[in-house]
XYZ file of C-alpha atoms in Angstrom:
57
model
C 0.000 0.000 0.000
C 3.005 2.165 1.086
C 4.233 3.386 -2.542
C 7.802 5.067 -3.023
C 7.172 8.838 -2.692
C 7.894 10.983 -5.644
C 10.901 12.644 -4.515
C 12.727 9.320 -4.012
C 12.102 7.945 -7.420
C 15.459 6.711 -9.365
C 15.986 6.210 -12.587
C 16.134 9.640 -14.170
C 16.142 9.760 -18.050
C 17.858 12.718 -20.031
C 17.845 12.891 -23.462
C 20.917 13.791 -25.583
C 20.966 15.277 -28.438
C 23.251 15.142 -31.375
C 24.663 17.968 -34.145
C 23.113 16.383 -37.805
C 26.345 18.169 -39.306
C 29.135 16.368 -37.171
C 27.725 13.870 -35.120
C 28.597 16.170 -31.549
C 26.992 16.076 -28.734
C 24.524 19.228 -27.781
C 24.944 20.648 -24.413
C 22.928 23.414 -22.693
C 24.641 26.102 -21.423
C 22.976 28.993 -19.350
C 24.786 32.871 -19.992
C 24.342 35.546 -18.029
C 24.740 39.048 -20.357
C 23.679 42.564 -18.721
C 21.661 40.656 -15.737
C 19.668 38.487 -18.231
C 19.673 34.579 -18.082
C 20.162 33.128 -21.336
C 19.729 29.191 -22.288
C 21.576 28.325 -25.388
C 22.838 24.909 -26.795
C 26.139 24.116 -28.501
C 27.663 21.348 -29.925
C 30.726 20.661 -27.942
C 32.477 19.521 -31.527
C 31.941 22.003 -34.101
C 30.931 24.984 -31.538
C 27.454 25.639 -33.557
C 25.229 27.372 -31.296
C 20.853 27.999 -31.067
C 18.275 28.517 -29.040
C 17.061 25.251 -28.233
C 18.396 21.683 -29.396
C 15.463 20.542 -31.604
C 16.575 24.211 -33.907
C 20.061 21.974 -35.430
C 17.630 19.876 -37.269
């Protein structure tokens, strides 16, 4: 009756995402210009950066 609460789940999933150009992985990075936050991805290979991973396709 007692089920695991939802804070103490395991088993996280994250998807990664790859560059279509040369096959590198996408990471999110978070900048910080003139007190704005700013979420941007880049491949870590060929340094190509957008708004959001799903824009490289």
């Amino acid at each position: 009756m007692a089920g695991a609460s939802k804070n103490s789940r395991t088993g996280s999933s994250t998807q990664k995402f790859f560059c279509p150009d040369c096959g590198g992985e996408i990471e999110m990075k978070t900048l910080c210009n003139n007190g704005r936050i700013k979420n941007i991805a880049e491949c870590q290979k060929c340094k190509r950066t957008e708004r959001r991973p799903k824009d490289f396709k």
